[in-house]
Amino acid sequence: GASPAELSESVAVFTRALAWRTSEREIARGVTLHNLGIALRRLSELEPEREPEHLAASAGALREAVAIRGRLGLSEGRALSQRHLALSLERLEAKPR
């Protein structure tokens, strides 16, 4: 999505999907969490008033994606999620407190 509305809709869809993508469907859950983390980071850019909240949620989703992908031995996917997690954390830590 390119607009706050589109990204908010994406976040809502990914969040709903996680209700069905449980530990029984871990690969799909990891992919969904990865994409949710990216969508939240992009949304933080478009909603500066909620940037810390979105970045923290992004980092949480990406941490879980990293854990799942690591547990399943998906090294390329894990590396990609780690990269996006680092981007979210870098932006979160750069925010004045």
mmCIF file of C-alpha atoms in Angstrom, residues 13-26 28-29 32:
data_model
loop_
_atom_site.group_PDB
_atom_site.id
_atom_site.type_symbol
_atom_site.label_atom_id
_atom_site.label_comp_id
_atom_site.label_asym_id
_atom_site.label_seq_id
_atom_site.Cartn_x
_atom_site.Cartn_y
_atom_site.Cartn_z
ATOM 1 C CA VAL A 13 -5.648 -8.285 6.992
ATOM 2 C CA PHE A 14 -2.277 -9.637 8.159
ATOM 3 C CA THR A 15 -3.456 -9.501 11.772
ATOM 4 C CA ARG A 16 -6.645 -11.411 10.942
ATOM 5 C CA ALA A 17 -4.634 -13.987 9.002
ATOM 6 C CA LEU A 18 -2.502 -14.684 12.074
ATOM 7 C CA ALA A 19 -5.578 -16.066 13.843
ATOM 8 C CA TRP A 20 -5.516 -18.941 11.335
ATOM 9 C CA ARG A 21 -1.815 -19.132 10.711
ATOM 10 C CA THR A 22 -0.979 -20.740 14.015
ATOM 11 C CA SER A 23 1.925 -22.952 15.040
ATOM 12 C CA GLU A 24 0.355 -25.682 12.898
ATOM 13 C CA ARG A 25 1.093 -23.480 9.879
ATOM 14 C CA GLU A 26 4.390 -22.003 10.997
ATOM 15 C CA ALA A 28 2.775 -19.265 6.603
ATOM 16 C CA ARG A 29 2.782 -17.574 10.017
ATOM 17 C CA THR A 32 2.664 -13.185 7.449
#
